[in-house]
Tab-separated table of C-alpha atoms in Angstrom:
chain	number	residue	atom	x	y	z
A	1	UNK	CA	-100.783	82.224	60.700
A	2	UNK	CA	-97.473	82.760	59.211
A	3	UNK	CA	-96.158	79.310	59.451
A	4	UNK	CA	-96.781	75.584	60.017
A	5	UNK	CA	-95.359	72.787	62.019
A	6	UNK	CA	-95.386	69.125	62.131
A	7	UNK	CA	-97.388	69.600	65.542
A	8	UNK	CA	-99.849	71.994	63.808
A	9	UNK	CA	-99.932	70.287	61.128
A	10	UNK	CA	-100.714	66.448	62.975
A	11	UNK	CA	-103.414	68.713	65.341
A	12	UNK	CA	-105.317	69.877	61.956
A	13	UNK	CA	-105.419	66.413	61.037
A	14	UNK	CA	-106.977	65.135	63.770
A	15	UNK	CA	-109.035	67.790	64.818
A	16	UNK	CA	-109.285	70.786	62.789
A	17	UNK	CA	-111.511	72.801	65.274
A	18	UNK	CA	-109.112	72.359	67.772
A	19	UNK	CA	-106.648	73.896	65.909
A	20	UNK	CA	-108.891	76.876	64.945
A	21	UNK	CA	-109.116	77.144	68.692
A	22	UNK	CA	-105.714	76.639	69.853
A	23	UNK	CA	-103.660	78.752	66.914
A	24	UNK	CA	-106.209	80.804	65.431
A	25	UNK	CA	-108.382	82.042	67.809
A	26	UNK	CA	-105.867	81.901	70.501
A	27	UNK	CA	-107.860	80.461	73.179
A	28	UNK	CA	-106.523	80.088	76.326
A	29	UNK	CA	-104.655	76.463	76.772
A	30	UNK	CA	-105.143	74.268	79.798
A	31	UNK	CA	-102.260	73.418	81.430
A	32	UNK	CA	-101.057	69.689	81.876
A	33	UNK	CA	-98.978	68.033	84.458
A	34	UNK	CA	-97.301	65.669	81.496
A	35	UNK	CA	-96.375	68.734	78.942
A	36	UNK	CA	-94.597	70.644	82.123
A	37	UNK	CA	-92.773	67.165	83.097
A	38	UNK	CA	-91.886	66.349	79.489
A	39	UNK	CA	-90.329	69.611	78.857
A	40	UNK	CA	-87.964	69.332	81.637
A	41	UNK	CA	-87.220	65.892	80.817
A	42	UNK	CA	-86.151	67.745	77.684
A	43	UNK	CA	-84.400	70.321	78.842
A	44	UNK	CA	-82.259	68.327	81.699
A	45	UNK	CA	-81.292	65.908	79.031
A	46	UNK	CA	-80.268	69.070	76.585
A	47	UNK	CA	-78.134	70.490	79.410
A	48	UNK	CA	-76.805	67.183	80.167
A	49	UNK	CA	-75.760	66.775	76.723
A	50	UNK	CA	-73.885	69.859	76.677
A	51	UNK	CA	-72.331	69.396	79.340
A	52	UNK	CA	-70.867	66.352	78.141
A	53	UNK	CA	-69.492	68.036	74.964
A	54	UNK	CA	-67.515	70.500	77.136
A	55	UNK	CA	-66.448	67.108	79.666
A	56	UNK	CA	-68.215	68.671	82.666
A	57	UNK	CA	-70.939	65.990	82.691
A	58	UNK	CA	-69.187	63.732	84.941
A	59	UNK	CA	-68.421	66.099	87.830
A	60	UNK	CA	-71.241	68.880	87.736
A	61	UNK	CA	-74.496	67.370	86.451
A	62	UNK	CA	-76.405	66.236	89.556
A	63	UNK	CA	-79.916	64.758	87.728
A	64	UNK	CA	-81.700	65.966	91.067
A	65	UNK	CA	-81.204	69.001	91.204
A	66	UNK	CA	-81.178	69.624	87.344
A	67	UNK	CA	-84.415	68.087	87.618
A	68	UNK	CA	-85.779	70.192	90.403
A	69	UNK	CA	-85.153	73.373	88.653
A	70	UNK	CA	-86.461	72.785	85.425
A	71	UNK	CA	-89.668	71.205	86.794
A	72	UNK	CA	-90.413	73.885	88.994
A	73	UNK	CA	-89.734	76.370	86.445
A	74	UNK	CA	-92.416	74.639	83.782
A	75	UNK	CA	-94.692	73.959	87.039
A	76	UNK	CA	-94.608	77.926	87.577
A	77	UNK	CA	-95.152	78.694	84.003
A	78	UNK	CA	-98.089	76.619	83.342
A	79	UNK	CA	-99.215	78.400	87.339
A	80	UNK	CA	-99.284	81.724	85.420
A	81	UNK	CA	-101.507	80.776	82.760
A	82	UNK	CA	-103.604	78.373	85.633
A	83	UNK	CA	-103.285	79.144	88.807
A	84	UNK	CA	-106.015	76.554	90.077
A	85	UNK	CA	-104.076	73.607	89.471
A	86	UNK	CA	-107.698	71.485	89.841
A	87	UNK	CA	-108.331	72.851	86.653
A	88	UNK	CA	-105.119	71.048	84.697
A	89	UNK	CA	-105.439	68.146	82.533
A	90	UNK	CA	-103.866	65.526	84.978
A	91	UNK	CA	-103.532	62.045	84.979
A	92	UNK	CA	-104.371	60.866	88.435
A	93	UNK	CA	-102.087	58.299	88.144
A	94	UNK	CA	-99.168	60.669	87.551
A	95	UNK	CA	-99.724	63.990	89.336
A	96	UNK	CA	-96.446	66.136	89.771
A	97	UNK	CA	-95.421	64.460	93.431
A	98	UNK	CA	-95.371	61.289	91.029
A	99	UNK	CA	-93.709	63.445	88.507
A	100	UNK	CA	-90.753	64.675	90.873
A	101	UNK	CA	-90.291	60.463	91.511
A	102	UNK	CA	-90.747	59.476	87.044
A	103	UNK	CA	-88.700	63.045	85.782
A	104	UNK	CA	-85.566	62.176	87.480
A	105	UNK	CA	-85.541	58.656	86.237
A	106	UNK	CA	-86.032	59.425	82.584
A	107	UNK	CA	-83.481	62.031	82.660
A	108	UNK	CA	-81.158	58.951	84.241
A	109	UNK	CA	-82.763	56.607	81.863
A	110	UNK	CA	-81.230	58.934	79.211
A	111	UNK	CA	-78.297	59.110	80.851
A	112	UNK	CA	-77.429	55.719	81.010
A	113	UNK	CA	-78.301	55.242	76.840
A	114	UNK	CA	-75.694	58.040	76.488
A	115	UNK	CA	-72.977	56.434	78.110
A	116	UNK	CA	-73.429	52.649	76.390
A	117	UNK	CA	-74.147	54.317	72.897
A	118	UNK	CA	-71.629	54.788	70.372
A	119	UNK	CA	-73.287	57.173	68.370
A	120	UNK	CA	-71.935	60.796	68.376
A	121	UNK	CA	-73.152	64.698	68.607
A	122	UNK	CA	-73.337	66.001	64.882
A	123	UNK	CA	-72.243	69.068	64.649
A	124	UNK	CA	-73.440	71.588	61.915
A	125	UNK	CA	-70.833	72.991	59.394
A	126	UNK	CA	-71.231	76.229	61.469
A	127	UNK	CA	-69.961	74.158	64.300
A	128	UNK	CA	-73.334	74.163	66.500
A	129	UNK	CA	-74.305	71.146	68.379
A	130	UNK	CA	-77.313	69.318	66.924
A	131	UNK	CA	-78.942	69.946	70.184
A	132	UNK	CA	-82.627	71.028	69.793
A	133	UNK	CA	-81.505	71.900	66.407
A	134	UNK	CA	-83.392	74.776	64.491
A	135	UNK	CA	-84.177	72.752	61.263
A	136	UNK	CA	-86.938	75.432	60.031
A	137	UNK	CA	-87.010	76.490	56.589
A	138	UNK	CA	-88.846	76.252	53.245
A	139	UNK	CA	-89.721	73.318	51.188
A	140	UNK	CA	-90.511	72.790	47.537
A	141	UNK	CA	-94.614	72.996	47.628
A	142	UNK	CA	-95.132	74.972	50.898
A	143	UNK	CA	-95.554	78.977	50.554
A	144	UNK	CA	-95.009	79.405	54.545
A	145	UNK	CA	-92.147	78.019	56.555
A	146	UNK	CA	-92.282	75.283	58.475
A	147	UNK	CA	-90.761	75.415	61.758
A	148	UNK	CA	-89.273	72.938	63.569
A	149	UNK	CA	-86.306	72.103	66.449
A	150	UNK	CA	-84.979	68.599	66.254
A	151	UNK	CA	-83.904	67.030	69.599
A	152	UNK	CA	-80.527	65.315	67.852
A	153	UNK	CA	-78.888	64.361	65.514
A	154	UNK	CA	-76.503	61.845	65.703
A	155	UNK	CA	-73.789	60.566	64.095
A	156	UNK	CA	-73.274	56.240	64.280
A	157	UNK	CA	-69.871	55.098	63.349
A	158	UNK	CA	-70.647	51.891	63.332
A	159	UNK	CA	-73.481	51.623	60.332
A	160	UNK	CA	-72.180	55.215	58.488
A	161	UNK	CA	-75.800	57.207	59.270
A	162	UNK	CA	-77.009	60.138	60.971
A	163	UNK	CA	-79.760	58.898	63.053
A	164	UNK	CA	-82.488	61.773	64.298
A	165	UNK	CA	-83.471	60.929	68.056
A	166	UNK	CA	-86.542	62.541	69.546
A	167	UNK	CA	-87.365	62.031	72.870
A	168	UNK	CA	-90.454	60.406	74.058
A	169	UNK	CA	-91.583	60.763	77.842
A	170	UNK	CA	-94.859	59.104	76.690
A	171	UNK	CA	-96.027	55.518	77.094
A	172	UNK	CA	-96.740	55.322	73.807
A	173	UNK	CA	-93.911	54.754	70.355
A	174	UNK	CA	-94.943	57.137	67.706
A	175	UNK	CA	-97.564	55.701	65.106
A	176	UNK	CA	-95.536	56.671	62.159
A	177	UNK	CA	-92.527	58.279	60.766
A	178	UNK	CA	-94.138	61.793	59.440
A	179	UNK	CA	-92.640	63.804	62.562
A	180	UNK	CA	-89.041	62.300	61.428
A	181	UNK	CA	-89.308	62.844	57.934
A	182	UNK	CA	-90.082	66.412	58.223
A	183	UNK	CA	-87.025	66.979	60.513
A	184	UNK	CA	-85.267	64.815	57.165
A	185	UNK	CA	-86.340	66.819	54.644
A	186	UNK	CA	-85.703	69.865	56.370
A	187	UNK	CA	-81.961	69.141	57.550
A	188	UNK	CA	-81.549	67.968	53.823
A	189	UNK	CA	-82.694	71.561	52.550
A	190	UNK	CA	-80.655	73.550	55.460
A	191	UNK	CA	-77.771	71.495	55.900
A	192	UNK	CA	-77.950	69.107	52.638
A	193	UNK	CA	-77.441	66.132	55.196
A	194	UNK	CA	-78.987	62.833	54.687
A	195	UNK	CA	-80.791	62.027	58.149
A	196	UNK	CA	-82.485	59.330	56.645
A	197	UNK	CA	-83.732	57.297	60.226
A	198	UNK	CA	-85.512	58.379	63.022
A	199	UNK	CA	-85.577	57.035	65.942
A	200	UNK	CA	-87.434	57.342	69.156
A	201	UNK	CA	-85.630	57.357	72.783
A	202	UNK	CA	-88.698	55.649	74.864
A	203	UNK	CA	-87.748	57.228	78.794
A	204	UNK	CA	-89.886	55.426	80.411
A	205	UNK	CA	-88.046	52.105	79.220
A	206	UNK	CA	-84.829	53.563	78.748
A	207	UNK	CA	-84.010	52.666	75.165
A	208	UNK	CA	-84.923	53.235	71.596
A	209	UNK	CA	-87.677	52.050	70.055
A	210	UNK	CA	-88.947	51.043	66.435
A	211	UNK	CA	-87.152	53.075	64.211
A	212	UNK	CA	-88.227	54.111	61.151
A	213	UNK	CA	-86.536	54.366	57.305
A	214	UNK	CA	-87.092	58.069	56.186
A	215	UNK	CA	-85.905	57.672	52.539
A	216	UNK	CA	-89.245	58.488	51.180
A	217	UNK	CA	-89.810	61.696	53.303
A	218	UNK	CA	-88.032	63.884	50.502
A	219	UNK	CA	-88.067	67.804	50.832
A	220	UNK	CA	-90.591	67.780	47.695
A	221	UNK	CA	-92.603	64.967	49.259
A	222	UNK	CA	-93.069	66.546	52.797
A	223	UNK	CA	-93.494	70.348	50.955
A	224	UNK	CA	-96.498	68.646	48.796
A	225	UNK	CA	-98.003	67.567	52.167
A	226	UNK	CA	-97.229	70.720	54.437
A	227	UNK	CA	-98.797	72.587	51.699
A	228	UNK	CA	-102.351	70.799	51.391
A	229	UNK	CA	-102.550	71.567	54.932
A	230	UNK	CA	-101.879	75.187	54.515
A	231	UNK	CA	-104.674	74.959	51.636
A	232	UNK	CA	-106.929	73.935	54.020
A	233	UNK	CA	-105.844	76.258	56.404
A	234	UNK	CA	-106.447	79.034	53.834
A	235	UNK	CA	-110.129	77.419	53.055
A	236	UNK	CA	-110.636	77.662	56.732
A	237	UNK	CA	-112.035	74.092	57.258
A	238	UNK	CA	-112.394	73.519	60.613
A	239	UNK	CA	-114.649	70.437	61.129
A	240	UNK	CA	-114.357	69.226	65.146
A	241	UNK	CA	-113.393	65.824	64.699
A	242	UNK	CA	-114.420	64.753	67.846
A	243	UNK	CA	-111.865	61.253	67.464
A	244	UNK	CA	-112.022	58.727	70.614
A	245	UNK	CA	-110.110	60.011	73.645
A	246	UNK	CA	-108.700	63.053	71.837
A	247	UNK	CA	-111.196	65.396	73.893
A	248	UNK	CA	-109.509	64.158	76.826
A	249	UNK	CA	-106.138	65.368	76.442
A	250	UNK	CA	-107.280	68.468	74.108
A	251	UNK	CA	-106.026	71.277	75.538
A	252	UNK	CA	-108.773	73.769	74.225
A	253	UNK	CA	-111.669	72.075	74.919
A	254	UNK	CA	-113.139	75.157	77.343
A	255	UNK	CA	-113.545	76.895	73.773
A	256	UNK	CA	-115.396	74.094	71.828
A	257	UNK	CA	-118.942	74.470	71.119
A	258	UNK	CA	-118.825	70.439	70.762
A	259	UNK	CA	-118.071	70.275	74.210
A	260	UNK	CA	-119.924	73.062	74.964
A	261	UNK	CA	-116.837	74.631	76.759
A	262	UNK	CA	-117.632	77.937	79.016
A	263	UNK	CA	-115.695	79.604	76.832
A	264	UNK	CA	-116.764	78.255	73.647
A	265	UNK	CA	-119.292	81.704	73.322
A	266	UNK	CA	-116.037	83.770	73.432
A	267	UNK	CA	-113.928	81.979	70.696
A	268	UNK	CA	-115.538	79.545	68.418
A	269	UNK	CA	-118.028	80.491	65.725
A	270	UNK	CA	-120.131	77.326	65.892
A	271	UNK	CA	-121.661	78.605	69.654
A	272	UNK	CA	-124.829	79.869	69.024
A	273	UNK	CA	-124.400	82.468	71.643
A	274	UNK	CA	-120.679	83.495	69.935
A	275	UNK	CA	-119.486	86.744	70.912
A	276	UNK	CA	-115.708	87.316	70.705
A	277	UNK	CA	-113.423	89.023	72.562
């Protein structure tokens, strides 16, 4: 590995051998109905925003068929990695005819927060939108990068911040702040800007939810964090958690011995039969 994320980062944390699997190993990833809907709810609602910075919004952006192409485009993708569809982590509740009915109305949902919000577009002193912002860089404590793409950054007139907005097609709020502060301390090392709340855009219910004070997420705080991980990385520690419900949605579990995955013999050590690719 030559760098870390907050999403590799959280998955060593709560499962170290399935993120041997996943980014080491480079087992092959089960698709998932939810990850090819959420990306398109994120990139309608990017194209949507930049639409409105160039005032074309209004006139052009028709959420259908925004929606329709960017679905099918992430349903195709995850096709050529899967093409048995029976074989992708689905909820049954929300298969992708449900999905072409939900996508559309969290784009809208997002849609609508735009238009009553008074909070504004930063824009980077290089003049780039802080649209899916590249944020990656080094901090104090951390020998690798860490990479990361923030979904906005906002400016609010009204209460003199810059609010960081990531959007959330879950039904769940984030459980705590640590995916906002890295985005902080990066944008404070890359752009020295002082993002100092994050804040999550719930789709599903069409507003924010509980947002969260970043002050103590400090470039040397976050680099001192990002870098025990790498340490462990670098012991190679890979203990399979095995945490309540994570095997469901795991998206590597046909390479876990644990689970004793089909594949498990091909990429993970711990299979007494192991022989790699």
């Amino acid at each position: 590995m030559r760098h870390l994320s907050h999403s590799a980062r959280d998955q060593l944390e709560r499962c170290a051998k399935s993120f041997f699997l996943a980014r080491i190993a480079r087992a092959p990833k089960r698709p998932a109905v939810w990850l090819a809907g959420g990306s398109a709810v994120h990139e309608a609602t990017e194209h949507y925003d930049l639409m409105s910075l160039v005032g074309t919004a209004d006139r052009a952006f028709n959420v259908g068929q925004v929606w329709e192409v960017y679905f099918n485009a992430q349903l195709e993708e995850a096709r050529a990695k899967e093409p048995n569809e029976h074989k992708w982590a689905s909820s049954s509740a929300e298969p992708i005819a449900v999905w072409n009915q939900i996508g559309p109305q969290f784009v809208q949902s997002y849609i609508d927060w735009r238009e009553r919000c008074p909070w504004e577009i930063w824009t980077t002193p290089d003049g780039e939108p802080a649209i899916e912002l590249d944020v990656s860089g080094f901090l104090p404590g951390c020998p690798v990068e860490i990479k990361a793409y923030v979904d906005r950054i906002f400016w609010d007139p009204v209460m003199k911040r810059y609010p960081i907005v990531d959007l959330k097609t879950g039904k769940r709020p984030p459980s705590n702040a640590d995916q906002f502060g890295t985005y902080s301390a990066l944008t404070k090392v890359k752009f020295d800007l002082t993002a100092d709340l994050g804040v999550p855009f719930m789709n599903r219910k069409g507003t924010v939810g509980k947002p969260f004070e970043l002050a103590e997420y400090t470039p040397e705080y976050v680099g001192a964090a990002y870098g025990e991980a790498w340490e462990q990385v670098q012991r190679g520690d890979w203990t399979a958690n095995g945490f309540p419900g994570g095997c469901f949605i795991c998206d590597v579990q046909s390479s876990c011995a644990l689970q004793n995955g089909p594949l498990a013999h091909l990429y993970d050590p711990d299979f007494p039969g192991y022989r790699p690719l």
